[in-house]
CSV table of N, CA and C and ligand atoms in Angstrom, one decimal:
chain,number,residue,atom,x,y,z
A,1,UNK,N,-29.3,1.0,-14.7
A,1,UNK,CA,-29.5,2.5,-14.4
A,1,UNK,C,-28.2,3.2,-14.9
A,2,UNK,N,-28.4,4.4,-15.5
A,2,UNK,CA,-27.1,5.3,-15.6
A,2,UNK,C,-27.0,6.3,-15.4
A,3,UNK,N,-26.3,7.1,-15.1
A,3,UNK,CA,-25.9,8.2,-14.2
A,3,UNK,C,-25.3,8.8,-15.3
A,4,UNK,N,-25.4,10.2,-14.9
A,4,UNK,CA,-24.8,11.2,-15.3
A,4,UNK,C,-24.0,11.9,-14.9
A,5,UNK,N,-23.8,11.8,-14.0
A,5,UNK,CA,-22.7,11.9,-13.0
A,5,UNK,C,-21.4,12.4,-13.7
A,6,UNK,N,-20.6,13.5,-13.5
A,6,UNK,CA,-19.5,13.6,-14.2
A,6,UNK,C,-18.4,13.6,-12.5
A,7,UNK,N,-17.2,13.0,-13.2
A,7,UNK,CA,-16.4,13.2,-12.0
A,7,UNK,C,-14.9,13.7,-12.8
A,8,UNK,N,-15.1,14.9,-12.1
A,8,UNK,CA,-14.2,16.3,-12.4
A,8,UNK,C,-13.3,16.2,-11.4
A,9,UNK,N,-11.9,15.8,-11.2
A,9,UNK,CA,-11.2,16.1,-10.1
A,9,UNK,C,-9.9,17.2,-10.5
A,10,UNK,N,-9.8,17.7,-8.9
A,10,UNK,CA,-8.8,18.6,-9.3
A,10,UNK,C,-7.1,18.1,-8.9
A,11,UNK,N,-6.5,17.9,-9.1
A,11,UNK,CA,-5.1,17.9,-9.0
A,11,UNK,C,-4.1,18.6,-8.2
A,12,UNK,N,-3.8,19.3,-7.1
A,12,UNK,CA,-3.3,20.7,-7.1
A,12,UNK,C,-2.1,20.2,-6.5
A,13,UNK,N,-1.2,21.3,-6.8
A,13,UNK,CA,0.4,21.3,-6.2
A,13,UNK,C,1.2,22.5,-6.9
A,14,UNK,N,2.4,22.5,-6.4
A,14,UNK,CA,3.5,23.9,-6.3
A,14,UNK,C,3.9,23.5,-7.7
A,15,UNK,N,4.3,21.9,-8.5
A,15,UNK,CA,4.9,21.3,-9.3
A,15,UNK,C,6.3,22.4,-9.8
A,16,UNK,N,7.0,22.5,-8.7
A,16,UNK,CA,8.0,23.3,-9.2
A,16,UNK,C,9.8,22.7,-9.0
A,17,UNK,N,9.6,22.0,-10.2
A,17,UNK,CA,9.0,21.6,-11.0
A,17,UNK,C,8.2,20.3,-11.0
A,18,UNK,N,7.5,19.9,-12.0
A,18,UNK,CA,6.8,18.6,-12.4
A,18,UNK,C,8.0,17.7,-12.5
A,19,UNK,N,7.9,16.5,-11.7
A,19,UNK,CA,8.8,15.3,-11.4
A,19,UNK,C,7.9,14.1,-12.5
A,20,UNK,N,8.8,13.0,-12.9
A,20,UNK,CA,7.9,11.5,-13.1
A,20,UNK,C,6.8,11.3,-12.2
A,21,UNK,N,7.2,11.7,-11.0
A,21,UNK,CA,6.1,11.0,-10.2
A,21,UNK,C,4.8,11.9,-10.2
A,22,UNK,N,5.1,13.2,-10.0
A,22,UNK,CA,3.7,14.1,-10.7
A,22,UNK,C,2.7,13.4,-11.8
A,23,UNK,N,3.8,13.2,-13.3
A,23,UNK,CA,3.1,12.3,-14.7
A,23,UNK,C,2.3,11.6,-14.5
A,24,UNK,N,3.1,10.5,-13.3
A,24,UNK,CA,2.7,9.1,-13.1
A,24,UNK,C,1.0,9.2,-11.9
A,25,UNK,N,1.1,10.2,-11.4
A,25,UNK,CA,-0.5,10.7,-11.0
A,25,UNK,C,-1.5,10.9,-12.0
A,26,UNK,N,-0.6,12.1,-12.6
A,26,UNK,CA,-1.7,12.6,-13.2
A,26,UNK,C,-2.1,11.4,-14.7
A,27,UNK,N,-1.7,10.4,-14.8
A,27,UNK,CA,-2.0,9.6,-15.6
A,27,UNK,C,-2.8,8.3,-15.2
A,28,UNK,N,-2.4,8.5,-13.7
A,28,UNK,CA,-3.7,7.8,-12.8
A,28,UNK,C,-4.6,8.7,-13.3
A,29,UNK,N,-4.7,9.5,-12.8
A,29,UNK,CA,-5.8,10.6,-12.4
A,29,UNK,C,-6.7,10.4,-13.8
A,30,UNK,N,-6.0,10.4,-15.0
A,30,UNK,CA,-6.7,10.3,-16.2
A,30,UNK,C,-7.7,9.1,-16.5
A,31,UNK,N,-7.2,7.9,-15.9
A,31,UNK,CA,-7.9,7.1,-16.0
A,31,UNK,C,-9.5,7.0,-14.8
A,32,UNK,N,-9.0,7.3,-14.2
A,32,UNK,CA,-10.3,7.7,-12.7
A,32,UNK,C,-11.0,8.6,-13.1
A,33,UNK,N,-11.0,9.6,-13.2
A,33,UNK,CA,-11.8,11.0,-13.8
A,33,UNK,C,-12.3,11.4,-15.3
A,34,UNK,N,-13.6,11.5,-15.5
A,34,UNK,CA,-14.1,12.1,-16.6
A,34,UNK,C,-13.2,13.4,-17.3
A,35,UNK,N,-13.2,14.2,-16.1
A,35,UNK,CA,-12.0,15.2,-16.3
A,35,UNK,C,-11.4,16.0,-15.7
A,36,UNK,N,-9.5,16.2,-15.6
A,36,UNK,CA,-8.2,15.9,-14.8
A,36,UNK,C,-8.1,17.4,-14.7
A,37,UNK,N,-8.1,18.5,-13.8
A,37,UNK,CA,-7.6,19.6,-13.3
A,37,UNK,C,-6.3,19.6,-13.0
A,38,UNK,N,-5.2,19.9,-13.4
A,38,UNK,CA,-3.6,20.4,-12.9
A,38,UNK,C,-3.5,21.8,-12.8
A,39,UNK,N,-3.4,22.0,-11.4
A,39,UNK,CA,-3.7,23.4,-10.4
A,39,UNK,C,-2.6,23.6,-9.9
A,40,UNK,N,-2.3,24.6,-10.6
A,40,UNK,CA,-0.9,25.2,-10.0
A,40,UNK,C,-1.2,26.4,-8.8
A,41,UNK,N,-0.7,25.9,-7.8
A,41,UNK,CA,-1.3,27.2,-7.1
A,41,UNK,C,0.0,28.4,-7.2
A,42,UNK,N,-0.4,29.4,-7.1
A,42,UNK,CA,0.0,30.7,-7.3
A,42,UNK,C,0.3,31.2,-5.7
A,43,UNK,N,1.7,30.9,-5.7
A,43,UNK,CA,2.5,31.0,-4.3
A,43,UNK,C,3.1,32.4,-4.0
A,44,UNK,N,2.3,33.4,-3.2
A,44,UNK,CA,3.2,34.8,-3.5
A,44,UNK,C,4.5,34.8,-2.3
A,45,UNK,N,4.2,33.8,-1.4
A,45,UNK,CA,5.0,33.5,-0.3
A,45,UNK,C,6.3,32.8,-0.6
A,46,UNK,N,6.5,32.0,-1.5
A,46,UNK,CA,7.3,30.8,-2.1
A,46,UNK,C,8.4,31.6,-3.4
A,47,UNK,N,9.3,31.9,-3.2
A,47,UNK,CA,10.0,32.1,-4.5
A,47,UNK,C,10.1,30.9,-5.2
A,48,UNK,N,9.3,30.6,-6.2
A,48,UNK,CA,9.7,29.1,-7.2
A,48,UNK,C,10.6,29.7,-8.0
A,49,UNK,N,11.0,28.8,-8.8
A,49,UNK,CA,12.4,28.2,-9.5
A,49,UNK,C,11.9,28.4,-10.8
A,50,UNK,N,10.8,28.1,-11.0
A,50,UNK,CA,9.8,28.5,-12.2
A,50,UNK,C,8.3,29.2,-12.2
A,51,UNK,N,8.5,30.0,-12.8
A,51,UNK,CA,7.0,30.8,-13.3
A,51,UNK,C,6.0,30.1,-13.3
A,52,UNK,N,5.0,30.5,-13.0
A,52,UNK,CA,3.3,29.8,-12.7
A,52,UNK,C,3.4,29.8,-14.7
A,53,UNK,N,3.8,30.7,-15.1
A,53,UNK,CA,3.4,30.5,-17.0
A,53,UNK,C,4.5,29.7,-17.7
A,54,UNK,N,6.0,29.1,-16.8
A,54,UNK,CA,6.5,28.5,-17.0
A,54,UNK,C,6.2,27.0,-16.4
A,55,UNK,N,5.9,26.8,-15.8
A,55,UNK,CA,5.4,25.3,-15.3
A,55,UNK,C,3.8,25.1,-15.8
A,56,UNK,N,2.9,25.6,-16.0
A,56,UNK,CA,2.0,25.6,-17.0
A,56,UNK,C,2.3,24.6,-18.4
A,57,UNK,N,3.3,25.7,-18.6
A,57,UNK,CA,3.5,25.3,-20.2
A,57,UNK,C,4.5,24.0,-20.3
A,58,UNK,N,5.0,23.6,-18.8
A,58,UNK,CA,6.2,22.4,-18.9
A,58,UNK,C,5.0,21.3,-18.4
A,59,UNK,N,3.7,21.5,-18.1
A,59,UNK,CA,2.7,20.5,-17.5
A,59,UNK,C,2.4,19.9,-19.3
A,60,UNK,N,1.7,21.1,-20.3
A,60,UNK,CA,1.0,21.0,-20.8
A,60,UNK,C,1.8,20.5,-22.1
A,61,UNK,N,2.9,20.1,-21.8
A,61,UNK,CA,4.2,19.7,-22.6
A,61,UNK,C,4.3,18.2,-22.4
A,62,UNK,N,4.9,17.6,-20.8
A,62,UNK,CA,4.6,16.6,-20.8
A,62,UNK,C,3.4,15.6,-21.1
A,63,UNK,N,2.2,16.4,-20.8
A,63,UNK,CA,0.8,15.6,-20.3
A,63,UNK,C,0.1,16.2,-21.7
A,64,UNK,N,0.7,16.2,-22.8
A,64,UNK,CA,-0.3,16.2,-24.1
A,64,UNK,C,-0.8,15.0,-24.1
A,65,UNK,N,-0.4,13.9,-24.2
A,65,UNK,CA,-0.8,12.5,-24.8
A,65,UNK,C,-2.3,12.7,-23.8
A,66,UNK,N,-2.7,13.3,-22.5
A,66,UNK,CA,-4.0,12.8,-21.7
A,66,UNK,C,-5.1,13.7,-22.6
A,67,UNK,N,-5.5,13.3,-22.7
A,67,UNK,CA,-7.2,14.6,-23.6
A,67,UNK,C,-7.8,14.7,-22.5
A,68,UNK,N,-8.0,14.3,-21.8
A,68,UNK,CA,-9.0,14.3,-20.4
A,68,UNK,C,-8.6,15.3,-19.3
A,69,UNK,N,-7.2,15.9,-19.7
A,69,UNK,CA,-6.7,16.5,-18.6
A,69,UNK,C,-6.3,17.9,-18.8
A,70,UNK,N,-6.3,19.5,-17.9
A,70,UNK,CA,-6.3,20.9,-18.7
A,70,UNK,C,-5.6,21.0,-17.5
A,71,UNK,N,-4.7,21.9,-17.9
A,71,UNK,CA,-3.5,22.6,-16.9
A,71,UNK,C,-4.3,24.2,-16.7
A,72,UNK,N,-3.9,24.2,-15.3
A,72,UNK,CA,-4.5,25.9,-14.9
A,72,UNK,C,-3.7,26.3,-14.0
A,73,UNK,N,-4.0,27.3,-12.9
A,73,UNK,CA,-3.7,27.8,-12.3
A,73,UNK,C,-4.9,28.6,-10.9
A,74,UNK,N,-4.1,28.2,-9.8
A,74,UNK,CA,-5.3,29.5,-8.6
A,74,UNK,C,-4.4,30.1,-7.7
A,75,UNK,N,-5.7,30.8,-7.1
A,75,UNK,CA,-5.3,31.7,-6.0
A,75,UNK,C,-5.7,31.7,-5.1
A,76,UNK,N,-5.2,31.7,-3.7
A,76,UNK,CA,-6.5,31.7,-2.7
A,76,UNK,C,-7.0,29.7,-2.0
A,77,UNK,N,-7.9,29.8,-1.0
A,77,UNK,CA,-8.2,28.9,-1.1
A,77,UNK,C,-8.6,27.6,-2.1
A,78,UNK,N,-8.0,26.4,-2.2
A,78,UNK,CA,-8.2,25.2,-2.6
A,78,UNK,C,-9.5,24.8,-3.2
A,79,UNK,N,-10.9,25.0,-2.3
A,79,UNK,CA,-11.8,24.9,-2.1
A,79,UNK,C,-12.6,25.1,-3.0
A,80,UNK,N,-12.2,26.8,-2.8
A,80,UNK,CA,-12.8,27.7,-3.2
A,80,UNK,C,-13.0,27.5,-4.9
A,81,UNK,N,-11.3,27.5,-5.2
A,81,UNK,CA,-11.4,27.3,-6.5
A,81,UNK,C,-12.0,25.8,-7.3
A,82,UNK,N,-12.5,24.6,-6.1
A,82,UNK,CA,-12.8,23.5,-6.7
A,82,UNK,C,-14.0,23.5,-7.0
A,83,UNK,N,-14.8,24.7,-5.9
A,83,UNK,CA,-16.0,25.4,-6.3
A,83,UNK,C,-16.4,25.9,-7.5
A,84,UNK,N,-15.7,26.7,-7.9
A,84,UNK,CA,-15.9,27.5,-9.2
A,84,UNK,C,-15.9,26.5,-10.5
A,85,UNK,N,-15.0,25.7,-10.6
A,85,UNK,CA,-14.6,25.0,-11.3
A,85,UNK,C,-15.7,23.5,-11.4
A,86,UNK,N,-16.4,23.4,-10.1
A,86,UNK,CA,-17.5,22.6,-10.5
A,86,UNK,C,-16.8,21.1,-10.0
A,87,UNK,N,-15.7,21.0,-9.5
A,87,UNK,CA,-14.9,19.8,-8.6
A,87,UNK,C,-15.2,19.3,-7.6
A,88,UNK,N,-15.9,17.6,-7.7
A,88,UNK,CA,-16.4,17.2,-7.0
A,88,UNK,C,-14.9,16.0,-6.1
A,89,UNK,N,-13.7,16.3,-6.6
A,89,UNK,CA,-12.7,15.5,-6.3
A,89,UNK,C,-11.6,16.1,-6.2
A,90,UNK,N,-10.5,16.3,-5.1
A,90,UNK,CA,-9.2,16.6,-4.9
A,90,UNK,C,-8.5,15.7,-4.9
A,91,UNK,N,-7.4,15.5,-6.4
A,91,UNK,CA,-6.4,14.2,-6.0
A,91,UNK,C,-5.3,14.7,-5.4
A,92,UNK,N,-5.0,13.6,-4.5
A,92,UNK,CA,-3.5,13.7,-4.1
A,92,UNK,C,-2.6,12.4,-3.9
A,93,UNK,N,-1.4,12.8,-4.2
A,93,UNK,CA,-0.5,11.5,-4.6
A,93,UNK,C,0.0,11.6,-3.2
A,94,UNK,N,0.4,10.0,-2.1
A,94,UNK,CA,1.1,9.7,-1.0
A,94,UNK,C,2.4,8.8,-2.0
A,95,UNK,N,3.2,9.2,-1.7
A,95,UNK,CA,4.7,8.4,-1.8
A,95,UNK,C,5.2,7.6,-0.7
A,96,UNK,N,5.2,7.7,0.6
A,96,UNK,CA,5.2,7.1,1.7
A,96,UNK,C,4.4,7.4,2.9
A,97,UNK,N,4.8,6.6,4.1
A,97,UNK,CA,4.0,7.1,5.2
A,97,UNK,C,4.0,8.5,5.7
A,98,UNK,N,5.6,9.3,5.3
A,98,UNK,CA,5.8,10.7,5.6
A,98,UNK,C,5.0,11.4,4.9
A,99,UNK,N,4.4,10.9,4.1
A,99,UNK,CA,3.3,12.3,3.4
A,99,UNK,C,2.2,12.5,4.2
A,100,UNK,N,1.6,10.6,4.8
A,100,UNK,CA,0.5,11.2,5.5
A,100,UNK,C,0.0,11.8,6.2
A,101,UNK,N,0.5,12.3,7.3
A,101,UNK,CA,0.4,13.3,8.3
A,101,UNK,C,-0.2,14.4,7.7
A,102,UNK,N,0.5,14.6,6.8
A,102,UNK,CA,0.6,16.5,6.4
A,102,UNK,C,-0.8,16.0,5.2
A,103,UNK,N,-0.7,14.8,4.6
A,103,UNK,CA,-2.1,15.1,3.5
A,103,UNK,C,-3.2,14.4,4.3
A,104,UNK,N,-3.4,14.3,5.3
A,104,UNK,CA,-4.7,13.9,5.9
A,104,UNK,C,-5.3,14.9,6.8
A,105,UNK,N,-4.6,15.9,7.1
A,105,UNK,CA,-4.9,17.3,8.1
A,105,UNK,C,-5.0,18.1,6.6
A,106,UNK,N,-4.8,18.4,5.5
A,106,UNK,CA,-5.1,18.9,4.7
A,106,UNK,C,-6.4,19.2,4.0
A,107,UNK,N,-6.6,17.2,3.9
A,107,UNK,CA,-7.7,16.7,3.4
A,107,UNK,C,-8.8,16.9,4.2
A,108,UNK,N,-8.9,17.1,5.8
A,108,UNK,CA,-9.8,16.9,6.8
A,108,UNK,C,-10.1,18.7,6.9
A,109,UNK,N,-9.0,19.5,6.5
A,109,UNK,CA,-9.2,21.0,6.9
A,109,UNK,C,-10.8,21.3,5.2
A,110,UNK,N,-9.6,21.1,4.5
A,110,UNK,CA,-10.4,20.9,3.2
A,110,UNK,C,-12.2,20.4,3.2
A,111,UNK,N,-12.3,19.3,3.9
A,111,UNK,CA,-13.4,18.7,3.8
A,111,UNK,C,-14.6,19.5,5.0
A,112,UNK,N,-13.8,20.2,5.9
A,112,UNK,CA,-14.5,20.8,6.8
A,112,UNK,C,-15.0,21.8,6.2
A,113,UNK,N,-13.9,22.8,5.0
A,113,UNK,CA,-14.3,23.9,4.6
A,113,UNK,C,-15.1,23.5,3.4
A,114,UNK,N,-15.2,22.3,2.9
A,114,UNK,CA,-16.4,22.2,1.7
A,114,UNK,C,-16.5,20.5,1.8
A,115,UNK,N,-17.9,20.3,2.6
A,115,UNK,CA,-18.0,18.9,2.4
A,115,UNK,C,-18.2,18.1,1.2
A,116,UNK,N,-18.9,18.9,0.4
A,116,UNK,CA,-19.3,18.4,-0.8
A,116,UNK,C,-17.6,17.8,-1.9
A,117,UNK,N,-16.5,18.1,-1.8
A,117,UNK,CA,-15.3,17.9,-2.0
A,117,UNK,C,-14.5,16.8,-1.3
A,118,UNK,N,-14.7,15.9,-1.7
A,118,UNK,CA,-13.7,14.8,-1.4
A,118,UNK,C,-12.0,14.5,-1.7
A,119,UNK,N,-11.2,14.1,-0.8
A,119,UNK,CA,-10.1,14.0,-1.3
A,119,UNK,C,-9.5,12.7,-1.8
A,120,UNK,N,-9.3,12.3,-3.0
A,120,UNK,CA,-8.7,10.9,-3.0
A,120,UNK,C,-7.6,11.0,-3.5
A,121,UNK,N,-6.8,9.9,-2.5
A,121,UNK,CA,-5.1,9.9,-2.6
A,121,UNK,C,-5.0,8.2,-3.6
A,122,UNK,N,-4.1,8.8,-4.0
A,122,UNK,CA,-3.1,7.9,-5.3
A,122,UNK,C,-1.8,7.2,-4.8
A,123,UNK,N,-1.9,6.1,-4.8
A,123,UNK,CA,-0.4,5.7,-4.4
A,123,UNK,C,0.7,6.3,-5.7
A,124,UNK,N,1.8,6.8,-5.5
A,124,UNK,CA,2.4,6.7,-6.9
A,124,UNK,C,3.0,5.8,-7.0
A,125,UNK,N,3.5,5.3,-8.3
A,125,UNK,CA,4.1,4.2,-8.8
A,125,UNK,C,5.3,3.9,-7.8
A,126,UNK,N,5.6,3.2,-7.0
A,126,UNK,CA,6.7,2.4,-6.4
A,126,UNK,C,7.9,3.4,-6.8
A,127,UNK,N,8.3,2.8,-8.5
A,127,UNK,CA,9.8,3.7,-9.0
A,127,UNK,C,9.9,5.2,-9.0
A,128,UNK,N,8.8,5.9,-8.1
A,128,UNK,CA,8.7,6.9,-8.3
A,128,UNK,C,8.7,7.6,-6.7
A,129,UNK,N,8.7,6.7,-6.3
A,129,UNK,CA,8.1,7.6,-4.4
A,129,UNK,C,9.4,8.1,-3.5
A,130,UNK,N,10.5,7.7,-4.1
A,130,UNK,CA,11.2,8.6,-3.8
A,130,UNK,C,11.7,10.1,-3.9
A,131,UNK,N,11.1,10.4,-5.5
A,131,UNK,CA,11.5,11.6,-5.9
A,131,UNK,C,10.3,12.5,-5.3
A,132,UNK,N,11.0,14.2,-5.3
A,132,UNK,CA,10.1,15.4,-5.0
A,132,UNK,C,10.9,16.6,-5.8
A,133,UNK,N,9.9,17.4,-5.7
A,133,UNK,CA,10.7,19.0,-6.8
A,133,UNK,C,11.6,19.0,-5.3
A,134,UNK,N,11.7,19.4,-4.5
A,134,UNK,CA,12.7,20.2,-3.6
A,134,UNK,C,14.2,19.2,-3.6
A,135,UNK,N,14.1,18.2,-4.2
A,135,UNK,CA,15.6,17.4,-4.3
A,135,UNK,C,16.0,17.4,-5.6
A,136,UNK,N,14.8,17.6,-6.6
A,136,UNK,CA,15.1,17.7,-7.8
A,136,UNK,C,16.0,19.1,-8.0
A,137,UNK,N,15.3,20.1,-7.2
A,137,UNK,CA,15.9,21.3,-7.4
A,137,UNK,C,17.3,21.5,-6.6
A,138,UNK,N,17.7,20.7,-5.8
A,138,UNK,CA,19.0,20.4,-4.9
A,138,UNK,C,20.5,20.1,-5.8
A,139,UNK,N,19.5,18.7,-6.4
A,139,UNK,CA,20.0,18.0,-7.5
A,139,UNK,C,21.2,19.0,-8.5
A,140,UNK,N,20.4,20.0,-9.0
A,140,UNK,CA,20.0,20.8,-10.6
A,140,UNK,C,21.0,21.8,-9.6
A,141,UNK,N,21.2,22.3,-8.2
A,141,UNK,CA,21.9,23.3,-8.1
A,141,UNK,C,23.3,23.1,-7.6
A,142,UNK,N,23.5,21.0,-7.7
A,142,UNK,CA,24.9,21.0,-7.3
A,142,UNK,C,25.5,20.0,-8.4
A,143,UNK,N,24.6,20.6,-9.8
A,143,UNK,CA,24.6,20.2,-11.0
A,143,UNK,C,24.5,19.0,-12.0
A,144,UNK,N,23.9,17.8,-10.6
A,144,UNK,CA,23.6,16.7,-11.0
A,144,UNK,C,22.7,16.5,-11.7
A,145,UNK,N,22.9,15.3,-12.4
A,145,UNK,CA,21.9,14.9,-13.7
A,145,UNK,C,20.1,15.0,-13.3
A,146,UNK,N,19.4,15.0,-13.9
A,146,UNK,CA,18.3,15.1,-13.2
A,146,UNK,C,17.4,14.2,-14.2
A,147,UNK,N,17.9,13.6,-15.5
A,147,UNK,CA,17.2,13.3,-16.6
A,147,UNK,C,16.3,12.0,-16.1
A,148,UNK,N,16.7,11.3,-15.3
A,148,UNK,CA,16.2,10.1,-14.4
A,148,UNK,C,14.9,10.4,-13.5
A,149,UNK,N,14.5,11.7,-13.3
A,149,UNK,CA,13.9,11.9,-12.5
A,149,UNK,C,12.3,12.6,-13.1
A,150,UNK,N,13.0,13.5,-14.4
A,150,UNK,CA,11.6,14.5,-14.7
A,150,UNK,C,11.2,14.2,-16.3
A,151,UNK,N,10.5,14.8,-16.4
A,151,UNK,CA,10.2,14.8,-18.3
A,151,UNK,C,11.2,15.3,-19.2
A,152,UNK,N,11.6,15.0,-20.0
A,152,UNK,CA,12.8,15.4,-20.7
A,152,UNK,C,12.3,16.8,-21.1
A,153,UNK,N,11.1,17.1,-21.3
A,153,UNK,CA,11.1,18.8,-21.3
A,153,UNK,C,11.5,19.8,-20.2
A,154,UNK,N,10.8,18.6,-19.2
A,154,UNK,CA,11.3,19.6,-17.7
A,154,UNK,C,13.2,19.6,-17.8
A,155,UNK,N,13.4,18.7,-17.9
A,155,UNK,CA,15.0,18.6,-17.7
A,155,UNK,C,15.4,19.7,-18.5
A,156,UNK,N,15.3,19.5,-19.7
A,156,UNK,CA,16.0,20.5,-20.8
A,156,UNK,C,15.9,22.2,-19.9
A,157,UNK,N,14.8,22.2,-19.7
A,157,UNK,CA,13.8,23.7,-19.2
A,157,UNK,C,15.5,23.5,-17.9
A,158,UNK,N,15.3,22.5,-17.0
A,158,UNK,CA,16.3,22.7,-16.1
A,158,UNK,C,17.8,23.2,-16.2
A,159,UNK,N,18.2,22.9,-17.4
A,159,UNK,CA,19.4,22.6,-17.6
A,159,UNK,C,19.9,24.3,-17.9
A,160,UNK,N,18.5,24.9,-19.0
A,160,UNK,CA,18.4,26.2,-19.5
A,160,UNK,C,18.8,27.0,-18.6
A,161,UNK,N,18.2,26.6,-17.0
A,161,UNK,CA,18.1,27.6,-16.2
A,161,UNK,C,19.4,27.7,-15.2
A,162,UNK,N,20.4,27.2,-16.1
A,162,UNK,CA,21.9,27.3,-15.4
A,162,UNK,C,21.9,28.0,-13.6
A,163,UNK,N,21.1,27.1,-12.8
A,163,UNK,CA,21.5,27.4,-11.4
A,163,UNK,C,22.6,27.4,-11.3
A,164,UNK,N,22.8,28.4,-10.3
A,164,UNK,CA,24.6,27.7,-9.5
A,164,UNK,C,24.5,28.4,-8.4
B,201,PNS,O1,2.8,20.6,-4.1
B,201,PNS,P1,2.4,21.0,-2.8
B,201,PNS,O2,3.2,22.2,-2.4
B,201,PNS,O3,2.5,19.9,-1.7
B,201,PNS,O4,0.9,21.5,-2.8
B,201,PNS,C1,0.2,22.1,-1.7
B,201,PNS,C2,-1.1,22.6,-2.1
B,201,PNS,C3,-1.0,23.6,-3.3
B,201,PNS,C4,-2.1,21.5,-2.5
B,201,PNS,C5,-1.7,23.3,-0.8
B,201,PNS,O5,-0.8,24.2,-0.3
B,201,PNS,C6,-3.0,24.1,-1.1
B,201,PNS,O6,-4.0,23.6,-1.4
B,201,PNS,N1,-2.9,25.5,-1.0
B,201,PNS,C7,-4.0,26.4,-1.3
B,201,PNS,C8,-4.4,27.1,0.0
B,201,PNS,C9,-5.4,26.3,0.8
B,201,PNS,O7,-6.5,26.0,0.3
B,201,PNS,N2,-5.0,26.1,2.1
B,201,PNS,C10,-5.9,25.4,3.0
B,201,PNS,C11,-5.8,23.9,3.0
B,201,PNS,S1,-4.3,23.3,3.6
């Protein structure tokens, strides 16, 4: 028997900026899914470090090599937009046990407001579960190296943005 079935998942996060460990998802994610959503959500609450049109273009920088995978952006509920979009999958990466708390009340808020949306979590790679953007950006403002951590475009993009 074969199915038709397309499985479309969406990806979503602040990625400000995109870490290894983000990559190392979304390169899971490529192999699991027909086709890979990177959803930047549009934080009017959040001062990022980078532009929704700059982290866009630092996704779609690293993550050429995936064809399976399209960088975007939303607004608004999660859901909503996995609706429009036709997303039968929300991925999310766990790095340790501290993530879970906070991505399984996410995943269960999520699943109440659209059953039809599933969440599946990704372990990330081991060498990677330490890192997060909010230490990356710690890192970058008490001007330590960061090249260990992100895509050498993200870094460069970092280095440009002479925090202090
Ligand atoms: O990278 P982050 O900051 O951990 O990503 C969090 C994100 C963007 C996945 C989450 O905040 C989100 O989905 N926001 C959209 C608003 C929403 O749907 N909220 C209800 C579910 S918590």
């Amino acid at each position: 028997m074969t199915s038709e079935r397309r499985l479309v998942a969406i990806y979503p996060g602040s990625f400000d900026p995109l870490t290894n460990g983000h990559l190392d998802l979304i390169a899971r994610g490529c192999r699991l899914a027909d086709h890979l959503i990177v959803a930047i959500l549009k934080n009017t609450q959040k001062q990022p470090l980078f532009s929704v049109d700059e982290r866009i273009q630092m996704i779609r920088e690293a993550a050429s090599d995936f064809a399976n995978a399209e960088v975007d952006s939303f607004e608004g509920l999660l859901v909503d937009y996995a609706a429009r979009r036709g997303a039968n999958v929300i991925l999310r990466g766990i790095r340790a046990i501290s993530d879970y708390e906070t991505e399984l009340q996410m995943a269960l808020i999520n699943r109440r407001m659209r059953p039809e949306t599933e969440t599946i979590f990704l372990m990330s790679g081991e060498e990677y579960s330490f890192i997060s953007s909010r230490m990356i950006k710690e890192i970058i403002m008490l001007k330590g190296d960061v090249s260990s951590f992100v895509p050498p475009s993200v870094a460069q993009r970092l280095r440009a943005k002479k925090v202090n």
